[in-house]
Coordinates of C-alpha atoms in Angstrom, one line a residue:
M271 CA 119.6 154.4 -149.0
N272 CA 118.3 154.7 -145.4
E273 CA 117.2 151.8 -143.1
T274 CA 113.4 152.3 -144.0
Q275 CA 114.1 151.9 -147.7
V276 CA 116.2 148.8 -147.0
L277 CA 113.4 147.1 -145.1
E278 CA 110.8 147.9 -147.8
R279 CA 113.2 146.5 -150.4
R280 CA 113.6 143.2 -148.4
N281 CA 109.8 142.8 -147.9
S282 CA 109.1 143.3 -151.6
L283 CA 111.6 140.6 -152.6
G284 CA 110.2 138.0 -150.2
E285 CA 111.7 135.5 -147.9
D286 CA 113.5 133.5 -150.6
S287 CA 115.2 136.5 -152.0
K288 CA 116.6 137.9 -148.8
I289 CA 120.1 139.3 -149.0
K290 CA 122.6 136.7 -147.6
M291 CA 125.0 138.2 -145.2
P292 CA 128.7 137.1 -145.5
V293 CA 129.9 134.4 -143.1
S294 CA 132.3 135.7 -140.5
P295 CA 135.9 134.4 -141.0
K296 CA 135.9 133.3 -137.3
T297 CA 133.4 130.6 -138.1
E298 CA 135.8 129.1 -140.5
H299 CA 138.9 129.4 -138.3
W300 CA 138.5 125.9 -136.8
K301 CA 138.4 124.4 -140.3
E302 CA 141.7 126.1 -141.2
F303 CA 143.2 124.9 -137.9
V304 CA 142.2 121.3 -138.6
C305 CA 143.4 121.4 -142.2
G306 CA 146.8 122.9 -141.1
G307 CA 147.2 120.5 -138.3
G308 CA 146.3 117.5 -140.5
S309 CA 148.7 118.5 -143.2
A310 CA 151.5 119.0 -140.6
F311 CA 150.7 115.6 -139.1
C312 CA 150.8 113.9 -142.5
N313 CA 154.0 115.7 -143.4
I314 CA 155.8 114.7 -140.2
L315 CA 154.4 111.2 -140.2
I316 CA 155.8 110.6 -143.7
S317 CA 159.0 112.6 -143.5
Y318 CA 160.0 111.7 -139.9
P319 CA 161.4 108.2 -140.6
L320 CA 163.5 109.6 -143.5
N321 CA 164.9 112.4 -141.2
K322 CA 165.6 109.9 -138.5
L323 CA 167.4 107.7 -141.0
I324 CA 169.6 110.6 -142.2
F325 CA 170.3 111.7 -138.7
R326 CA 171.3 108.2 -137.7
Q327 CA 173.8 108.1 -140.5
M328 CA 175.2 111.5 -139.4
M329 CA 175.2 110.5 -135.7
H330 CA 176.9 107.1 -136.0
G331 CA 178.6 107.5 -139.3
V332 CA 177.1 104.3 -140.8
E333 CA 175.7 103.4 -144.2
A334 CA 172.0 103.9 -145.0
T335 CA 171.3 100.1 -145.0
L336 CA 172.8 99.6 -141.5
A337 CA 170.9 102.7 -140.2
L338 CA 167.7 101.3 -141.6
N339 CA 168.3 97.9 -139.9
Q340 CA 168.8 99.7 -136.6
L341 CA 165.5 101.5 -137.0
Q342 CA 163.7 98.3 -137.9
R343 CA 165.0 96.5 -134.8
E344 CA 164.0 99.4 -132.5
G345 CA 160.4 99.3 -133.8
L346 CA 157.8 102.0 -134.6
G347 CA 157.3 103.0 -131.0
Y348 CA 161.0 104.1 -130.7
L349 CA 161.0 105.5 -134.2
Y350 CA 158.2 108.0 -133.5
R351 CA 159.3 108.7 -129.9
G352 CA 160.4 112.3 -130.7
M353 CA 157.6 113.2 -133.0
L354 CA 155.6 115.2 -130.5
P355 CA 157.9 118.3 -130.2
P356 CA 158.0 119.0 -134.0
L357 CA 154.3 118.3 -134.3
L358 CA 153.5 120.8 -131.6
Q359 CA 155.9 123.3 -133.2
R360 CA 154.0 123.0 -136.5
L361 CA 150.6 123.2 -134.9
T362 CA 151.4 126.4 -132.9
D363 CA 151.4 129.5 -135.0
S364 CA 153.0 131.8 -132.5
Q365 CA 155.7 134.2 -133.4
R366 CA 159.2 134.2 -132.1
P367 CA 159.4 136.0 -128.7
K368 CA 161.5 139.1 -128.8
Y369 CA 165.0 138.4 -127.5
R370 CA 168.6 138.6 -128.6
E371 CA 169.0 137.8 -132.3
D372 CA 172.1 135.7 -131.7
Y373 CA 170.0 133.2 -129.8
R374 CA 168.0 130.5 -131.6
F375 CA 164.4 130.0 -130.5
E376 CA 162.9 126.5 -130.3
K377 CA 159.1 126.6 -129.9
A378 CA 158.9 122.9 -129.0
F379 CA 160.8 123.6 -125.7
N380 CA 159.9 127.4 -125.4
S381 CA 163.6 128.2 -124.9
F382 CA 166.4 130.1 -126.5
Y383 CA 169.8 128.5 -127.3
K384 CA 173.2 129.8 -128.4
L385 CA 176.2 127.6 -129.4
H386 CA 179.6 129.0 -128.4
T387 CA 183.1 128.2 -129.5
A388 CA 185.4 126.0 -127.4
T389 CA 186.6 127.0 -124.0
N390 CA 187.0 125.3 -120.6
W391 CA 183.9 124.6 -118.5
N392 CA 184.5 127.4 -116.0
N393 CA 184.7 130.1 -118.7
A394 CA 181.7 128.6 -120.3
H395 CA 179.7 129.0 -117.1
I396 CA 180.9 132.6 -116.7
R397 CA 180.1 133.4 -120.4
C398 CA 176.5 132.2 -120.1
Q399 CA 176.0 134.1 -116.9
A400 CA 177.3 137.2 -118.7
E401 CA 174.7 136.9 -121.4
G402 CA 171.9 136.5 -118.8
S403 CA 171.5 132.8 -119.5
V404 CA 172.7 129.5 -118.0
L405 CA 174.9 126.7 -119.3
M406 CA 172.4 124.3 -120.9
V407 CA 170.8 121.4 -119.0
P408 CA 168.2 119.4 -120.9
E409 CA 164.9 119.2 -119.0
T410 CA 163.5 116.2 -120.9
L411 CA 164.7 113.3 -123.0
D412 CA 163.1 114.9 -126.1
E413 CA 165.1 118.1 -125.5
A414 CA 168.3 116.0 -125.1
D415 CA 167.5 114.2 -128.4
A416 CA 167.0 117.6 -130.2
M417 CA 170.3 119.1 -129.0
P418 CA 172.6 117.2 -131.4
L419 CA 170.8 119.0 -134.3
L420 CA 172.0 122.3 -132.8
I421 CA 175.6 121.1 -132.3
T422 CA 176.2 119.0 -135.4
S423 CA 178.2 121.7 -137.1
T424 CA 180.8 121.8 -134.4
L425 CA 181.2 118.1 -133.8
T426 CA 183.3 117.6 -136.9
R427 CA 186.2 118.9 -134.8
Y428 CA 185.1 118.2 -131.2
E429 CA 183.7 115.1 -129.6
G430 CA 180.9 116.9 -127.7
V431 CA 179.8 120.1 -125.9
F432 CA 179.8 121.1 -122.3
V433 CA 176.5 121.1 -120.4
G434 CA 175.7 122.6 -117.0
I435 CA 176.4 119.4 -114.9
H436 CA 179.4 118.8 -112.6
D437 CA 180.5 117.0 -109.5
L438 CA 182.8 119.8 -108.2
Y439 CA 181.1 119.8 -104.8
S440 CA 181.4 116.1 -104.1
Q441 CA 183.2 113.5 -106.4
R442 CA 180.8 111.3 -108.4
F443 CA 177.7 113.2 -107.0
F444 CA 176.7 115.1 -110.1
V445 CA 174.4 118.1 -109.8
T446 CA 173.2 120.8 -112.2
I447 CA 174.4 124.4 -112.0
T448 CA 171.1 125.2 -110.3
G449 CA 171.8 122.7 -107.5
S450 CA 169.5 119.8 -108.6
K451 CA 170.9 116.4 -108.3
L452 CA 171.2 114.2 -111.4
R453 CA 170.9 110.9 -109.6
D454 CA 167.4 109.3 -109.7
S455 CA 166.2 111.9 -112.2
I456 CA 165.2 111.2 -115.8
L457 CA 168.5 112.7 -117.0
D458 CA 170.3 110.0 -115.2
L459 CA 169.2 107.7 -118.1
L460 CA 171.4 109.7 -120.5
W461 CA 174.8 108.4 -119.4
E462 CA 176.7 106.6 -122.1
A463 CA 178.0 104.2 -119.4
E464 CA 176.2 102.9 -116.3
E465 CA 178.2 105.0 -114.0
P466 CA 181.2 107.4 -114.6
G467 CA 184.6 106.4 -113.4
I468 CA 186.2 107.9 -110.3
N469 CA 189.0 109.8 -112.0
A470 CA 187.2 110.4 -115.3
G471 CA 186.7 114.1 -114.8
R472 CA 184.6 116.6 -112.9
C473 CA 182.4 118.2 -115.6
V474 CA 179.9 116.7 -118.0
A475 CA 179.6 117.0 -121.7
M476 CA 177.2 115.7 -124.3
R477 CA 178.1 113.7 -127.4
R478 CA 176.5 113.8 -130.8
N479 CA 174.2 111.0 -129.9
G480 CA 172.8 113.0 -126.9
R481 CA 174.6 110.9 -124.3
F482 CA 176.4 112.3 -121.3
Y483 CA 180.1 111.6 -120.5
V484 CA 182.6 113.1 -118.0
K485 CA 185.3 115.5 -119.2
P486 CA 188.0 117.4 -117.3
C487 CA 186.8 120.9 -116.6
S488 CA 190.1 122.3 -117.8
K489 CA 189.7 120.9 -121.3
R490 CA 188.2 122.9 -124.2
L491 CA 184.9 122.2 -125.7
P492 CA 182.0 124.1 -127.3
F493 CA 179.1 124.9 -125.1
I494 CA 175.4 125.9 -125.3
C495 CA 173.8 128.7 -123.3
K496 CA 170.1 128.4 -122.7
T497 CA 167.3 130.7 -121.3
K498 CA 163.6 130.0 -121.0
A499 CA 161.3 132.3 -123.0
A500 CA 159.1 132.6 -120.0
R501 CA 161.9 134.3 -118.0
V502 CA 162.7 136.9 -120.7
S503 CA 161.7 140.5 -119.8
Y504 CA 162.4 143.7 -121.7
Y505 CA 163.9 146.7 -119.9
Q506 CA 163.2 149.8 -121.9
E507 CA 165.4 152.2 -119.9
C508 CA 168.5 150.5 -121.4
D509 CA 166.9 148.8 -124.4
T510 CA 168.0 145.4 -123.1
Y511 CA 166.8 142.0 -121.8
D512 CA 169.4 142.0 -119.0
P513 CA 168.2 143.7 -115.8
R514 CA 171.8 144.3 -114.6
W515 CA 172.2 147.3 -117.0
K516 CA 171.5 150.6 -115.3
P517 CA 171.3 154.0 -117.1
G518 CA 174.2 156.3 -116.1
Y519 CA 176.3 159.1 -117.4
N520 CA 175.9 160.8 -120.9
G521 CA 173.6 158.3 -122.6
S522 CA 175.3 155.1 -121.5
C523 CA 174.3 152.2 -119.4
Y524 CA 176.6 150.4 -117.0
I525 CA 177.0 147.1 -115.1
V526 CA 179.1 146.9 -111.9
H527 CA 180.5 143.3 -111.8
A528 CA 181.4 142.8 -108.1
E529 CA 182.6 139.2 -108.8
A530 CA 186.3 139.5 -109.6
Q531 CA 187.7 138.3 -112.9
T532 CA 190.9 138.8 -114.8
W533 CA 191.1 141.6 -117.3
H534 CA 190.8 139.2 -120.3
Q535 CA 187.8 137.4 -118.7
A536 CA 186.2 140.8 -117.9
H537 CA 186.6 141.9 -121.5
G538 CA 184.8 138.8 -122.8
T539 CA 182.1 139.1 -120.2
C540 CA 181.3 142.6 -121.2
L541 CA 181.2 141.7 -124.9
S542 CA 178.8 138.8 -124.1
A543 CA 176.5 141.2 -122.3
G544 CA 176.3 143.4 -125.3
G545 CA 178.8 146.1 -124.1
Y546 CA 182.5 146.6 -123.5
L547 CA 184.8 147.4 -120.6
A548 CA 184.0 150.9 -119.5
I549 CA 186.0 153.7 -121.1
L550 CA 186.3 157.1 -119.4
D551 CA 185.8 160.0 -121.8
N552 CA 186.2 162.8 -119.3
R553 CA 186.4 163.7 -115.6
D554 CA 182.7 163.8 -115.2
E555 CA 182.4 160.1 -116.2
A556 CA 185.3 159.3 -114.0
E557 CA 183.4 160.9 -111.1
Y558 CA 180.3 158.9 -112.0
I559 CA 182.3 155.6 -111.9
R560 CA 183.9 156.7 -108.6
E561 CA 180.4 157.1 -107.1
Q562 CA 179.4 153.7 -108.3
F563 CA 182.6 152.2 -106.9
K564 CA 181.6 153.6 -103.5
N565 CA 178.4 151.4 -103.5
V566 CA 180.5 148.2 -103.8
D567 CA 180.6 146.4 -100.5
Q568 CA 184.3 146.5 -99.3
I569 CA 183.7 143.6 -97.0
K570 CA 182.3 141.2 -99.7
T571 CA 184.6 142.7 -102.4
P572 CA 187.9 143.8 -100.8
G573 CA 190.4 146.0 -102.7
D574 CA 190.4 149.5 -104.1
F575 CA 190.9 148.7 -107.8
A576 CA 188.5 147.9 -110.7
F577 CA 189.3 147.1 -114.3
L578 CA 188.3 149.5 -117.1
G579 CA 188.7 149.2 -120.9
F580 CA 192.3 150.2 -121.5
S581 CA 195.8 148.6 -121.4
D582 CA 199.3 148.8 -122.8
L583 CA 199.3 145.2 -124.1
F584 CA 200.6 146.3 -127.6
Q585 CA 203.4 148.6 -126.4
V586 CA 204.6 149.2 -122.8
Y587 CA 203.4 152.6 -121.4
H588 CA 201.4 153.3 -124.6
Y589 CA 197.9 153.0 -123.2
R590 CA 195.0 152.5 -125.6
T591 CA 191.3 151.7 -125.0
V592 CA 189.7 148.5 -126.3
H593 CA 188.5 150.6 -129.2
G594 CA 192.1 151.6 -130.1
D595 CA 191.9 155.2 -129.0
P596 CA 194.4 156.9 -126.7
I597 CA 193.5 157.7 -123.1
N598 CA 192.1 161.2 -122.4
K599 CA 195.0 163.3 -121.2
L600 CA 192.8 165.3 -118.9
L601 CA 192.0 162.3 -116.7
D602 CA 193.8 162.1 -113.3
W603 CA 196.2 159.3 -112.6
D604 CA 197.4 157.7 -109.4
L605 CA 200.9 158.9 -108.5
K606 CA 202.0 155.3 -107.9
C607 CA 203.8 154.2 -111.0
P608 CA 203.6 150.7 -112.4
Q609 CA 206.2 148.4 -110.8
P610 CA 208.7 146.7 -113.2
D611 CA 209.7 143.1 -112.9
K612 CA 213.3 141.8 -112.8
K613 CA 213.7 142.3 -116.5
G614 CA 212.6 145.9 -116.3
I615 CA 209.2 145.3 -117.9
S616 CA 206.1 146.4 -116.1
I617 CA 203.8 143.6 -115.1
D618 CA 200.9 146.1 -114.5
R619 CA 199.7 146.1 -118.1
C620 CA 195.9 146.5 -117.7
G621 CA 194.1 149.7 -116.7
G622 CA 191.4 150.5 -114.2
I623 CA 190.3 152.9 -111.5
R624 CA 190.7 153.2 -107.8
R625 CA 188.0 154.0 -105.3
S626 CA 189.5 157.5 -105.2
G627 CA 188.6 158.0 -108.9
L628 CA 192.2 158.0 -110.1
L629 CA 193.3 155.9 -113.0
A630 CA 195.8 153.1 -112.2
T631 CA 197.1 149.8 -113.6
A632 CA 197.3 146.3 -112.3
D633 CA 198.4 142.8 -113.4
C634 CA 196.0 141.6 -116.1
G635 CA 196.0 138.1 -114.6
S636 CA 195.0 139.2 -111.1
P637 CA 191.2 139.1 -110.6
A638 CA 189.4 142.4 -109.9
I639 CA 185.9 143.8 -110.1
F640 CA 185.1 145.7 -113.3
F641 CA 182.7 148.0 -115.0
C642 CA 180.9 147.3 -118.3
E643 CA 179.4 150.0 -120.6
K644 CA 177.1 150.1 -123.5
P645 CA 175.0 152.6 -125.5
I646 CA 171.6 153.4 -124.0
K647 CA 170.0 152.1 -127.2
G648 CA 170.9 148.7 -128.6
T649 CA 174.1 146.9 -128.0
Y650 CA 177.7 147.7 -128.8
K651 CA 178.9 146.1 -132.0
F652 CA 182.4 146.2 -133.4
Q653 CA 182.7 147.6 -136.9
S654 CA 182.6 144.7 -139.3
L655 CA 185.3 144.5 -142.0
R656 CA 182.7 143.0 -144.3
H657 CA 180.5 146.0 -144.5
G658 CA 182.3 148.1 -147.0
A659 CA 182.6 148.7 -150.7
T660 CA 184.3 145.3 -151.2
H661 CA 181.4 143.6 -149.3
N662 CA 178.8 145.4 -151.4
H663 CA 180.6 144.5 -154.6
H664 CA 180.8 140.8 -153.6
K665 CA 177.1 140.9 -152.6
G666 CA 176.2 142.2 -156.0
I667 CA 178.2 139.4 -157.7
T668 CA 176.5 136.9 -155.5
Q669 CA 173.0 138.1 -156.6
I670 CA 174.0 138.0 -160.2
I671 CA 175.2 134.4 -159.8
K672 CA 172.0 133.4 -158.1
A673 CA 170.0 134.9 -160.9
E674 CA 172.0 133.1 -163.5
E675 CA 171.6 129.8 -161.6
K676 CA 167.8 130.4 -161.5
N677 CA 167.6 131.1 -165.3
Y678 CA 169.7 128.0 -166.0
F679 CA 167.4 125.8 -163.9
L680 CA 164.3 127.2 -165.7
F681 CA 166.0 126.5 -169.0
V682 CA 166.8 122.9 -168.1
L683 CA 163.2 122.4 -166.8
L684 CA 161.8 123.8 -170.1
L685 CA 164.0 121.4 -172.2
Y686 CA 162.8 118.5 -170.1
L687 CA 159.2 119.4 -170.5
L688 CA 159.7 119.9 -174.2
Y689 CA 161.4 116.5 -174.4
R690 CA 158.5 114.8 -172.6
S691 CA 155.9 116.4 -174.8
I692 CA 157.7 115.3 -178.0
G693 CA 158.1 111.8 -176.6
N694 CA 154.3 111.5 -175.9

């Protein structure tokens, strides 16, 4: 039917019989938004006091009646003080920005977070930097109140987590790792005491109630790394979100760490960045690393040695890579042999490369620059012991158990409904 026939058809039917065009879905979008926002508001308004009550029990370890009395004394204003972030999170329907899967995204603060196992404050700072993030510093009181939810699982064994605040520059003058002073800021309200003691410690941690306290930097605590979603950028050339990775030899990407670390620290730093300490497969790759070594400023970074991914930590003079493979026999070594100590055991246990491109060894505990390597696509992942025939077998058993539990639940529900119908 052409356009002329359609017009004649409409005229013959009259004005009252005109074909009604469907309403565009866009005209109904605001109604869906209001309905979704209203339901989210009602849900949070009703469930928020209960969640606060449960959280207060977890945080202070008190009974429900005592926690309820605390909330009643504080009043409704204090009760609903943190309602805005979860409400905004429900109202916004944006997807999770693309970033590392091991980081947790919180839309209320537009940031990514990752909880790490315990270490000292200095290593925590280095580890976050290796991942392209920073040691977490809350920007608002609401963010500080939300952090205990992220760290609850670890606080059964530890009293708190390290945050990016310290007074290493000047005692009792606390600053963040970005150089902002804590005094006279809104975060200064989060101290559990009015003012930290003089000899109480040099680094800051956060307890389960969201309050700051001082902790010696050498002690071990879990820590949180944080990065703002607005600062995340994707770099296609190395399939990464870290701009330090640069494409190099034979389908690999590399990072040259000019800030010296011990071999063990360097190993952890490379793993956190999604790679491993660089491994030389042949002379061509050794030549590439040598050329990169030339670009390292000898004035800012003195020395002619850099760590690579091999050592003889398992057996003296039996060098193996961090993947467990032997060193390529075609690679050239420095003629200088490892020097033994008084007991006849070599103290040069960890391997690396000199500026000349020759392999050499050095003391694992002496800081040196190092090279990280990763595949040009994705990140390096150690082979998991779980992903095998045994894992698949256990996975199948788990699915069977879940199906049986579901059938049992439906059976009990059916009996209950049958009982109610007979009783009525």
